[in-house]
Coordinates of C-alpha atoms in Angstrom, one line a residue:
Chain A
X97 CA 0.0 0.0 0.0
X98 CA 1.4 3.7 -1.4
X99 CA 0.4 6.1 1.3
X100 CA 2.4 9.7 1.9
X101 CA 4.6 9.9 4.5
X102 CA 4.6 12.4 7.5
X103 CA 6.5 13.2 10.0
X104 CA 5.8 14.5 13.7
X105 CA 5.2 18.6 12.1
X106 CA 2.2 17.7 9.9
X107 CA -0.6 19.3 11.5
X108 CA -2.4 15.8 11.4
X109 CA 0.1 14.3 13.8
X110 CA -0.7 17.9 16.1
X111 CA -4.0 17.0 15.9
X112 CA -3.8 13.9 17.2
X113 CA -1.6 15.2 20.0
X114 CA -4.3 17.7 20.7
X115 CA -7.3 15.4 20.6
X116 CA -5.4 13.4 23.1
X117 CA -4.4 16.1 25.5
X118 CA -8.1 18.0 25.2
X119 CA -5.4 21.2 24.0
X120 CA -7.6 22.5 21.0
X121 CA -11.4 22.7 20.3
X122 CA -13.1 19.5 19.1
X123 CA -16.3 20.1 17.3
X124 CA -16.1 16.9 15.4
X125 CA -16.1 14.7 18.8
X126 CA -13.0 12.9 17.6
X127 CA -11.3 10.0 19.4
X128 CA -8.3 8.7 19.1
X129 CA -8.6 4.8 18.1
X130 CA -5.5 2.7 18.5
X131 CA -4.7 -1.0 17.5
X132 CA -6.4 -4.2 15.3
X133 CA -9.1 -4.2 18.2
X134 CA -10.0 -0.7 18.1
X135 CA -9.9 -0.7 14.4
X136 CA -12.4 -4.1 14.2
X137 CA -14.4 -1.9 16.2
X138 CA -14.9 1.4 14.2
X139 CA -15.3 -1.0 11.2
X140 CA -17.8 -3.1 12.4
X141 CA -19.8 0.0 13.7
X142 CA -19.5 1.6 10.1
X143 CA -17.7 4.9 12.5
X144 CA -16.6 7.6 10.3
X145 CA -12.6 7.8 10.2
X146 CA -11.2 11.5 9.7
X147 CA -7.5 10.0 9.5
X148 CA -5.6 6.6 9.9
X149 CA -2.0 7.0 10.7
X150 CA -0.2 3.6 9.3
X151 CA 3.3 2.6 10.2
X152 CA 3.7 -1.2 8.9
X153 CA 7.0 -1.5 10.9
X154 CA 4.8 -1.8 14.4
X155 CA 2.3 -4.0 13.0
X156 CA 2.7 -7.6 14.4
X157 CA -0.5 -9.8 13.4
X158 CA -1.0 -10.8 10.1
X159 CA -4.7 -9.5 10.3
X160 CA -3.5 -5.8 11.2
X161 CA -1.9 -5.9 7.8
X162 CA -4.6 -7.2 5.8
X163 CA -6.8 -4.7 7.8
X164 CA -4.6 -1.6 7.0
X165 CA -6.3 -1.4 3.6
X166 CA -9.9 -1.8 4.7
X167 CA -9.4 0.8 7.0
X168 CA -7.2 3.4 4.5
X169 CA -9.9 2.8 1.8
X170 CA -12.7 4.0 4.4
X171 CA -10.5 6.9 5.9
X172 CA -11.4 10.7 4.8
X173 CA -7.4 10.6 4.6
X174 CA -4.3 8.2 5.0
X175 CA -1.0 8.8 6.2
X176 CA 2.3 6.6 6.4
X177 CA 4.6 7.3 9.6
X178 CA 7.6 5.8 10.7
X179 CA 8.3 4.1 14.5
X180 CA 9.7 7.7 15.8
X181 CA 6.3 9.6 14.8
X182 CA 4.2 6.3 16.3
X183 CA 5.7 6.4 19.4
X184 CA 4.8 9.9 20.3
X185 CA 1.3 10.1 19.4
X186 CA 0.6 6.7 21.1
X187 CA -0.4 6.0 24.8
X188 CA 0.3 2.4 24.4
X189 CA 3.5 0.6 25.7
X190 CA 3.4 -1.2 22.2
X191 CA 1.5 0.4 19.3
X192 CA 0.7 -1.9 17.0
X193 CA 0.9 0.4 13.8
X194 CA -2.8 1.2 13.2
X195 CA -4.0 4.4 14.5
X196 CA -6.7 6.9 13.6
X197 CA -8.9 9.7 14.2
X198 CA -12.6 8.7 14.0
X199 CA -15.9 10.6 15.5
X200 CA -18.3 9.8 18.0
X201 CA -21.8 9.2 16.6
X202 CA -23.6 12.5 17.0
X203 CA -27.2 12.0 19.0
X204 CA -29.7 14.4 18.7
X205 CA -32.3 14.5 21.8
X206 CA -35.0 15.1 19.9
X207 CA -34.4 12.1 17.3
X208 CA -34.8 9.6 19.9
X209 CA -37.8 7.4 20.1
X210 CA -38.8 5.5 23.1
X211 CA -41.0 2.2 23.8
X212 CA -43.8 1.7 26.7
X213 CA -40.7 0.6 29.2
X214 CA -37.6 2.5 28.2
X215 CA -35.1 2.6 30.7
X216 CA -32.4 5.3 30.7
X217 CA -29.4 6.4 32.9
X218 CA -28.8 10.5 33.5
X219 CA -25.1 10.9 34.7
X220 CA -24.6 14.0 36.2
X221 CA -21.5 15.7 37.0
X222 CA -19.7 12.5 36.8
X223 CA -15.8 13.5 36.9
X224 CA -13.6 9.9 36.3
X225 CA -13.4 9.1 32.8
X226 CA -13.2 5.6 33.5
X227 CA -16.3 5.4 35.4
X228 CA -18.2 7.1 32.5
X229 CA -16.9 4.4 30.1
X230 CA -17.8 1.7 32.1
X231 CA -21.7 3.5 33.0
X232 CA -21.4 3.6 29.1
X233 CA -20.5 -0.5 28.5
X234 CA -23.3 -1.7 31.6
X235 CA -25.8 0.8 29.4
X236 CA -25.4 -1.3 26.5
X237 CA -25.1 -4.4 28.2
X238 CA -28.2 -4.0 30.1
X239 CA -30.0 -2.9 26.5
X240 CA -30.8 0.9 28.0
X241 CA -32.0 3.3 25.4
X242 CA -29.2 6.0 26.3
X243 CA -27.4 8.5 28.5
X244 CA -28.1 12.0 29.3
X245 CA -25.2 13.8 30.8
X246 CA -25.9 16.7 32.8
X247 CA -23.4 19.0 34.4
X248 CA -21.0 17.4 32.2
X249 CA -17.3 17.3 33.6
X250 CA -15.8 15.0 31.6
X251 CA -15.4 14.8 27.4
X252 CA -16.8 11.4 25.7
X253 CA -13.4 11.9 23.8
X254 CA -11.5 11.0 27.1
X255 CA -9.0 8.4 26.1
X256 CA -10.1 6.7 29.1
X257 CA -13.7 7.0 28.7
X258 CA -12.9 5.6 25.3
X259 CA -11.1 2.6 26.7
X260 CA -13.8 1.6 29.4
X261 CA -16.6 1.7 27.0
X262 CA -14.7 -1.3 25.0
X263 CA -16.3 0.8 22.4
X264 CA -20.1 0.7 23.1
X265 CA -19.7 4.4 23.1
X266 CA -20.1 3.7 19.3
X267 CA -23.1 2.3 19.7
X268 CA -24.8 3.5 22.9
X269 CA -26.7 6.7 22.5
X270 CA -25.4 9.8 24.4
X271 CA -27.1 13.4 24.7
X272 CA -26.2 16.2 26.8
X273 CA -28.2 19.1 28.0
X274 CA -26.0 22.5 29.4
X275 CA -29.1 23.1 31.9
X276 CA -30.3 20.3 34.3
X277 CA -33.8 21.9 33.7
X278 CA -34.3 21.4 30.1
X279 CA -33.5 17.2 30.8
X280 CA -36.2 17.4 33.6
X281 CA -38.4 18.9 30.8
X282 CA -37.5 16.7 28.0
X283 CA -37.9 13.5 30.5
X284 CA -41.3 15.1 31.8
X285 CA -42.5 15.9 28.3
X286 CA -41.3 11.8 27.5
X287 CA -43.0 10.8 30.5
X288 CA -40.5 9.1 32.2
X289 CA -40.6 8.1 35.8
X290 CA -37.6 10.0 37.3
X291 CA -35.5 7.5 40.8
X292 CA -32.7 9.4 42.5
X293 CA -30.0 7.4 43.0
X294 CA -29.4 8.8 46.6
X295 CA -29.3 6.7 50.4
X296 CA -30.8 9.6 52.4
X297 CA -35.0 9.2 52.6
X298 CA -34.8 6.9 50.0
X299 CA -36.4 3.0 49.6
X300 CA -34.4 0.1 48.8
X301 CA -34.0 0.0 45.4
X302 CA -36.0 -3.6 45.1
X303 CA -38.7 -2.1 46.4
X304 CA -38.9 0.5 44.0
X305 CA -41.4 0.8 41.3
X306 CA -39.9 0.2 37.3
X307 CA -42.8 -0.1 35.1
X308 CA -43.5 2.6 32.6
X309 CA -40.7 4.5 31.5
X310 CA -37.8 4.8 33.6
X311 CA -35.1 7.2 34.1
X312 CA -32.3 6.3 36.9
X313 CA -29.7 9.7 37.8
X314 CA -26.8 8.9 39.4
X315 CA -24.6 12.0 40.4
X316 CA -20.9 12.7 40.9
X317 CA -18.0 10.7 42.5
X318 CA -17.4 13.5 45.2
X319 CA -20.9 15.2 45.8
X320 CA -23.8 13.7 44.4
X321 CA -26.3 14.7 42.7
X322 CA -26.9 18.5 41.7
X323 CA -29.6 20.2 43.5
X324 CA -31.3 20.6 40.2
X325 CA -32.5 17.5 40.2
X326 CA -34.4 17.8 43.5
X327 CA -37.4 19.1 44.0
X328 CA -39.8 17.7 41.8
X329 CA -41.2 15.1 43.7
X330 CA -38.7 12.4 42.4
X331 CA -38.4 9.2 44.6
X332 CA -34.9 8.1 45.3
X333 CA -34.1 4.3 45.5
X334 CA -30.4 3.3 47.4
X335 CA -28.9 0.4 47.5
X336 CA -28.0 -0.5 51.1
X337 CA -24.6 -0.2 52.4
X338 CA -24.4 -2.8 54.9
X339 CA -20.4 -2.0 55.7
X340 CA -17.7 0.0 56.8
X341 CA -17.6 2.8 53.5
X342 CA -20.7 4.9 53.0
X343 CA -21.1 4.4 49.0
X344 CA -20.7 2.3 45.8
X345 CA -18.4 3.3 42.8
X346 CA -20.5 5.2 40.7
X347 CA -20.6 2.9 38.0
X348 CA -21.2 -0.3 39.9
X349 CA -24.0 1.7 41.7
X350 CA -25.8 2.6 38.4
X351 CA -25.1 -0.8 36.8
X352 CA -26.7 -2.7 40.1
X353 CA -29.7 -0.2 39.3
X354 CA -30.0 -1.3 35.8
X355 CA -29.9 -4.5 36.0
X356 CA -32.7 -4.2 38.7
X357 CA -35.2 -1.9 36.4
X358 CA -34.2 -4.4 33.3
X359 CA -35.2 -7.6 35.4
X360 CA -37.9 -5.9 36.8
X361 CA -39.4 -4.6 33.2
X362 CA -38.7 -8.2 31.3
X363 CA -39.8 -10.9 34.6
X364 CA -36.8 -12.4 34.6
Chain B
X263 CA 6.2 18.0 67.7
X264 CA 9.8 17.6 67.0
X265 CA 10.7 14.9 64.8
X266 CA 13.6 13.4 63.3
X267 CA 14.2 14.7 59.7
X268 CA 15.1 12.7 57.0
X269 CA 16.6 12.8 53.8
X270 CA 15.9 11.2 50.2
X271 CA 18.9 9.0 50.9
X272 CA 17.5 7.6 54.0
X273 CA 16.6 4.0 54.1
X274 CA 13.0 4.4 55.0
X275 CA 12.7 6.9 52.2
X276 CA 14.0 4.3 50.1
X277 CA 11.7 1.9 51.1
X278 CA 8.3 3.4 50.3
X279 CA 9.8 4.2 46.8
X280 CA 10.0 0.3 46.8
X281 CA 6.5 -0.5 48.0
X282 CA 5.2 1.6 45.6
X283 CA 7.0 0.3 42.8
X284 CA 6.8 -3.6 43.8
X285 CA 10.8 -3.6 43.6
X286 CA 11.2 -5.5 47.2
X287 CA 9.7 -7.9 48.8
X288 CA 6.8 -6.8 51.3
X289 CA 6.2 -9.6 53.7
X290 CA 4.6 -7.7 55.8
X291 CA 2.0 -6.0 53.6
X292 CA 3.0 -2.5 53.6
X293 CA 1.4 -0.1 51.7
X294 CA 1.8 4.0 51.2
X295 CA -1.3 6.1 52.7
X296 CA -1.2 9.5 51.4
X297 CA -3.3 12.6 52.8
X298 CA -5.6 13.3 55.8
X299 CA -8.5 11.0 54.3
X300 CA -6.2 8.1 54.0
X301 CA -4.8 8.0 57.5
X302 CA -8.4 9.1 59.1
X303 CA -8.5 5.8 57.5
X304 CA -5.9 3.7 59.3
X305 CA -6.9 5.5 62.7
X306 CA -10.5 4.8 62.4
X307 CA -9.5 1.1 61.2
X308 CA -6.6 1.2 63.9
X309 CA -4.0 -0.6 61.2
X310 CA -0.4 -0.4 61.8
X311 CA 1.4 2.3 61.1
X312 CA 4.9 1.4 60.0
X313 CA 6.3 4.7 59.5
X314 CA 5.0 8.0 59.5
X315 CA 6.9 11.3 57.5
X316 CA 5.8 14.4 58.4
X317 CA 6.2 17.6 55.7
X318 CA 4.2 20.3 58.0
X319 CA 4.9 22.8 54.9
X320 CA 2.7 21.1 52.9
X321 CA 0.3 20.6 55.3
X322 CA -2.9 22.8 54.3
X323 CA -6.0 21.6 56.2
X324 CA -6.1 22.8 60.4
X325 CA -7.4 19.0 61.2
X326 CA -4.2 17.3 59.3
X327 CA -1.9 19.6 61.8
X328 CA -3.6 17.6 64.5
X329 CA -4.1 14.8 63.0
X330 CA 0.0 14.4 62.4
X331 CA 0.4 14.2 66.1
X332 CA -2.0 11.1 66.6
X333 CA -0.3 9.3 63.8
X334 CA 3.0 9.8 65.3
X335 CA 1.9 7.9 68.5
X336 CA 0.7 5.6 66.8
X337 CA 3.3 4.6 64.3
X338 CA 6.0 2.3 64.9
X339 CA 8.5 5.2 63.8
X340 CA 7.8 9.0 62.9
X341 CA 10.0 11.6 60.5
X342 CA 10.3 14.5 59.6
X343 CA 11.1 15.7 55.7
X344 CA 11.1 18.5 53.5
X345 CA 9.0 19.5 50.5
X346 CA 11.3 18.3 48.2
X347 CA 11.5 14.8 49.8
X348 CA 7.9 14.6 50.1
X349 CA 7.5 15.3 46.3
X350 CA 9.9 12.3 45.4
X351 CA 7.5 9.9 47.4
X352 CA 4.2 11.1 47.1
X353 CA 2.4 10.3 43.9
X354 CA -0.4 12.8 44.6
X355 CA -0.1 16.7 42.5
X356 CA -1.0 18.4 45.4
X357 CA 0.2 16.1 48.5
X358 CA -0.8 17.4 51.9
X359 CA 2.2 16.5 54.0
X360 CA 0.5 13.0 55.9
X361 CA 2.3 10.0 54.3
X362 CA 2.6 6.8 55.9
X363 CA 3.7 3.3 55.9
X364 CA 0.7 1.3 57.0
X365 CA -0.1 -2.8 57.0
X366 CA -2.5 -4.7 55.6
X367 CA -4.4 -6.9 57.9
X368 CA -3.6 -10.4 57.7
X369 CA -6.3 -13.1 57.6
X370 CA -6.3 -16.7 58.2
X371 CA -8.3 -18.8 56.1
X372 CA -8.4 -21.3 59.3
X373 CA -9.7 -18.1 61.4
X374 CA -13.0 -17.2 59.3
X375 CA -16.6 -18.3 60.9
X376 CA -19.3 -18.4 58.6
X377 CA -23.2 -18.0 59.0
X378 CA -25.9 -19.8 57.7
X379 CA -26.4 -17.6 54.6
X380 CA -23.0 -16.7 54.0
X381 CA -21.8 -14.4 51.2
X382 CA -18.2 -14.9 49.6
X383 CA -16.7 -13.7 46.8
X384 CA -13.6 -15.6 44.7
X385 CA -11.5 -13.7 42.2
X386 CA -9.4 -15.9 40.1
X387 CA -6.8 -14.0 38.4
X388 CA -8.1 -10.3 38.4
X389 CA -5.5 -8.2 36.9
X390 CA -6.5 -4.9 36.9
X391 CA -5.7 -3.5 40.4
X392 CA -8.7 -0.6 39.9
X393 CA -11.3 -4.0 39.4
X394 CA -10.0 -5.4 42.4
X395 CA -10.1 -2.4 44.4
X396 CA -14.0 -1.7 43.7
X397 CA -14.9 -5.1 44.0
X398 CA -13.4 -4.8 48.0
X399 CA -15.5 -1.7 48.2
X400 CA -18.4 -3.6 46.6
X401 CA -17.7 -6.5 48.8
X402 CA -18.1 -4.4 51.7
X403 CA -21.2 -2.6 51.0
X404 CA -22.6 -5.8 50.8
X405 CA -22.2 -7.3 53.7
X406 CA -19.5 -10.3 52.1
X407 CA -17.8 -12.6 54.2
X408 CA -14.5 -12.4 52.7
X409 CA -12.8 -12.2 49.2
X410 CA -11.0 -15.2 48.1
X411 CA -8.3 -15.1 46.0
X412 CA -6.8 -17.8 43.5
X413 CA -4.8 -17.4 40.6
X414 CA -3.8 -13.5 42.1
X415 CA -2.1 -11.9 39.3
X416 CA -2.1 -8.2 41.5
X417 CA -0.7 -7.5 44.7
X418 CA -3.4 -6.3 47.3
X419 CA -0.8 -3.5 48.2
X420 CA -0.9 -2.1 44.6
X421 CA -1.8 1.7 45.5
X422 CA -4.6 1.6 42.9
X423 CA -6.3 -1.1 44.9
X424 CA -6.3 0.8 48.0
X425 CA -7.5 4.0 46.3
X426 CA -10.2 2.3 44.5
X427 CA -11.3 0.0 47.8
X428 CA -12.0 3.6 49.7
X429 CA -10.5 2.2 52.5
X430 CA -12.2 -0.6 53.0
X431 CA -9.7 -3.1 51.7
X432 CA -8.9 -2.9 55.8
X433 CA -12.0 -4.4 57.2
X434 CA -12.7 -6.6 54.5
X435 CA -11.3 -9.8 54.9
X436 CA -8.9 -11.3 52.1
X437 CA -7.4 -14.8 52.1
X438 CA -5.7 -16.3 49.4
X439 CA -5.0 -19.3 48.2
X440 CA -2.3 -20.5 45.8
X441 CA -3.4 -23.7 44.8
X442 CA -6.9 -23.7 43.3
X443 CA -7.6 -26.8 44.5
X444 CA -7.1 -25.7 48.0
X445 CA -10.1 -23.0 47.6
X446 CA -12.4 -25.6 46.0
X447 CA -11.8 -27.7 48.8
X448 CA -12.0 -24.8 51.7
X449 CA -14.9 -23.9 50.3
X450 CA -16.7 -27.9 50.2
X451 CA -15.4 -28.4 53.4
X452 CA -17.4 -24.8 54.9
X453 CA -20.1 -26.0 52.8
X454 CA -20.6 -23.3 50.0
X455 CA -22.5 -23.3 47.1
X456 CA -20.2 -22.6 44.1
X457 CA -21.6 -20.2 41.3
X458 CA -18.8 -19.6 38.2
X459 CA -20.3 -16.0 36.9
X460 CA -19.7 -17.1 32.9
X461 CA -22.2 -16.7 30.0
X462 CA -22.0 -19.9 28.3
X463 CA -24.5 -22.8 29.5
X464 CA -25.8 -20.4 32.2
X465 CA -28.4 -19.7 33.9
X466 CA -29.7 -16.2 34.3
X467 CA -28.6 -15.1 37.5
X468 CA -32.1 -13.9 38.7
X469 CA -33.1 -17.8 38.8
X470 CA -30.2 -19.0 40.4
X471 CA -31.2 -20.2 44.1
X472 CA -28.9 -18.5 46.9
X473 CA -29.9 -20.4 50.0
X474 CA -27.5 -21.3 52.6
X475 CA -23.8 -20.0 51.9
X476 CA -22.8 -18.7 48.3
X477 CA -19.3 -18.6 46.8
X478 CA -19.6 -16.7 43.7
X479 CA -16.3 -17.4 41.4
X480 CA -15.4 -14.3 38.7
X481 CA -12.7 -14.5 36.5
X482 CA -9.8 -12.6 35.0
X483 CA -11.1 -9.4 32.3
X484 CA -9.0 -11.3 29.7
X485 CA -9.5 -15.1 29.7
X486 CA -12.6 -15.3 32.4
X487 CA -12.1 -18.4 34.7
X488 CA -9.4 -20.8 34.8
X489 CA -10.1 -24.4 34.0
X490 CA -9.4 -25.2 37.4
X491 CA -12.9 -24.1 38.5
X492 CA -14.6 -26.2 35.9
X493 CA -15.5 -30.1 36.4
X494 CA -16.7 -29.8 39.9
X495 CA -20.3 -29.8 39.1
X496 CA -20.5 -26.0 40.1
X497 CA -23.4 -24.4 38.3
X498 CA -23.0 -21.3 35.8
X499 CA -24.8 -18.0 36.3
X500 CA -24.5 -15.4 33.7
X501 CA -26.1 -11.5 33.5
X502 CA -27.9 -11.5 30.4
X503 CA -25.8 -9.1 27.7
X504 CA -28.4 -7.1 25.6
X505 CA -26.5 -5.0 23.7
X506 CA -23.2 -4.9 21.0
X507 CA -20.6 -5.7 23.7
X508 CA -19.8 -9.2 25.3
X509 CA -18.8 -8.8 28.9
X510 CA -19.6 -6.3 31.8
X511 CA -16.7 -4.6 33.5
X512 CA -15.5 -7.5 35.9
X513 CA -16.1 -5.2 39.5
X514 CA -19.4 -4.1 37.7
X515 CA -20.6 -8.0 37.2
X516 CA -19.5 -9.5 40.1
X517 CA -21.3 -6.7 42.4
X518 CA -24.7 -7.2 40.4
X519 CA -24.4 -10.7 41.5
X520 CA -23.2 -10.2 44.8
X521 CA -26.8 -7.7 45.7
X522 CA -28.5 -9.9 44.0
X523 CA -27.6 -13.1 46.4
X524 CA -27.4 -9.9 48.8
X525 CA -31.2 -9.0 48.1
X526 CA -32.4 -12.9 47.3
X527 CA -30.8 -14.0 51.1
X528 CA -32.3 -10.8 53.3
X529 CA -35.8 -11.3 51.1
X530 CA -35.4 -7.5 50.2

């Protein structure tokens, strides 16, 4: 395969070295993907790739070769770069010679369409990257309709949250609102049944009511959630803490709510 | 307080670089505790304090002045060092001038007492330190017996599994074994019902039956259980996947199960 070489001063390698350090604006919600499994994975979801960065000399499986072409023949633009360039755009310990920019699936709030028991998780303020991308793998694992992210603190381009997701982000449908009250309206106007993820005044979460439509919140690591999200009458559901610590990681928290409201809406 | 001060050259400032980096052995479970939080920590717990270093310039919260005093009754020894010393220890940005050398409990497998409906989880070659941490805090929360390890591939003293375990990898007890063998048969002998948390030939976990004392086995994030786990008879529970994705986060599956046998024992 004939593709142009570049070294570390084309402005495609900056790029990439901006994506990954959040250092310029990023309207086109690109990720960087790196490696034969990341690669399978933007090909299989049909993601759009901006750029793929190829340096044969790093690849080591035979299928990372044969893939290079798929992946160069779908890519806006291709580049060739030697080991030197690889190794400073890539966070891995051993790159493996594929790399690219793709975008995140853009989700528009008012394209979704839900069913009589929809079930969807509202993250808000959440602040560890990884903990978003693992809220975003149990969403699609659990078969939730999407996210809503309110008080955002953390970029869906993260690296991390990237990682975590094991690239259901692709596929798991994300919205954000800036104000907390326009995602109580949207949600009201949806008629979903709001639960606070929350231990104080709250019922155990098995007791809790999940037919309809259901929306779970879950707040941030450090302080919960916003006060925006009180004050409407919302129930909140915990799940007892029966040790020593006073809460759940975030993500195992929402993901031990899920799984209640999904068993609860199919029987199981 | 006046305390000894203490160099970078000094062998106990040697030594928590080791701990942190794994590059000596640790027979006695040392780990680093960093910050007012952390040694609130070891005082509420009341776990050994090896050695405490004292930087009061970078102290910056009133109660970590007097907390500093506690903590140097209570450790074994005490130093003072200086800003630049605590920077070449501490893997915190901002570190607050509290570090310590603290132990691990021990736990004898031949010590534990079980109940009628106990609750134990095994790991069996978890090799993510984060997973392992959460799953502690998870184990906790739940009211677990203990955590059982086989196959370990991480060292419980791995400062990412006491950050992710909030503390509570010092009240939950840990025993390990080396041989799997051993744990199958520790676990026949105390009577436990053995559930292998894999997807294929499973039943969903909802139907499983948790009565009297539940061992629930999760494997490694790469390869899932070892073989050694298989041919006993033990049955297979599995949390239905719904979506694109094939497998939950490891901490995230095993604490789904875990309330669920949680919920199922206390009839929530």
């Amino acid at each position: 395969m004939e593709l142009q070489a570049i070294g570390v001063q084309h402005p495609a390698v900056r790029q990439v070295q901006h994506i990954q350090n959040n250092t310029a604006p990023n309207r086109y919600k690109l990720f960087v993907a790196e490696g034969l499994w990341a690669h399978n994975m933007l090909l299989e979801a049909g993601a759009p790739i901006d750029t793929f960065f190829w340096c044969p000399e790093a690849i080591y499986a035979d299928e990372a070769h044969r893939r290079a072409e798929e992946i160069a023949a779908r890519a806006d633009r291709s580049f060739r770069i030697s080991l030197r360039t690889l190794e400073k755009i890539s966070e891995r310990d051993k790159p493996d010679g594929l790399l690219s920019l793709a975008a995140l699936p853009r989700w528009d709030a008012g394209d979704l369409r839900f069913g009589k028991t929809s079930l969807v998780l509202v993250a808000d303020g959440l602040e560890i990257p990884g903990n978003l991308g693992t809220l975003i793998r149990s969403l699609d694992a659990c078969g939730a309709d999407c996210l809503v992210l309110t008080n955002r603190k953390t970029r869906l381009t993260h690296p991390k949250v990237i990682r975590a997701s094991q690239g259901t982000i692709l596929t798991v449908p994300t919205i954000e609102f800036e104000q907390t009250a326009d995602a109580v309206a949207w949600l009201q106007r949806h008629r979903f049944t709001v639960l606070l993820a929350d231990t104080d005044e709250a019922v155990n979460y098995r007791q809790a009511n999940y037919s309809g439509r259901t929306a779970l919140v879950v707040g941030s690591e450090r302080y919960g959630i916003g006060k925006e999200w009180y004050g409407h009458g919302y129930q909140r559901v915990a799940v007892p803490m029966l040790g020593s610590g006073d809460s759940l990681n975030v993500s195992v928290s929402a993901s031990v709510l899920l799984y209640e409201a999904r068993a609860r809406k199919s029987s199981w």
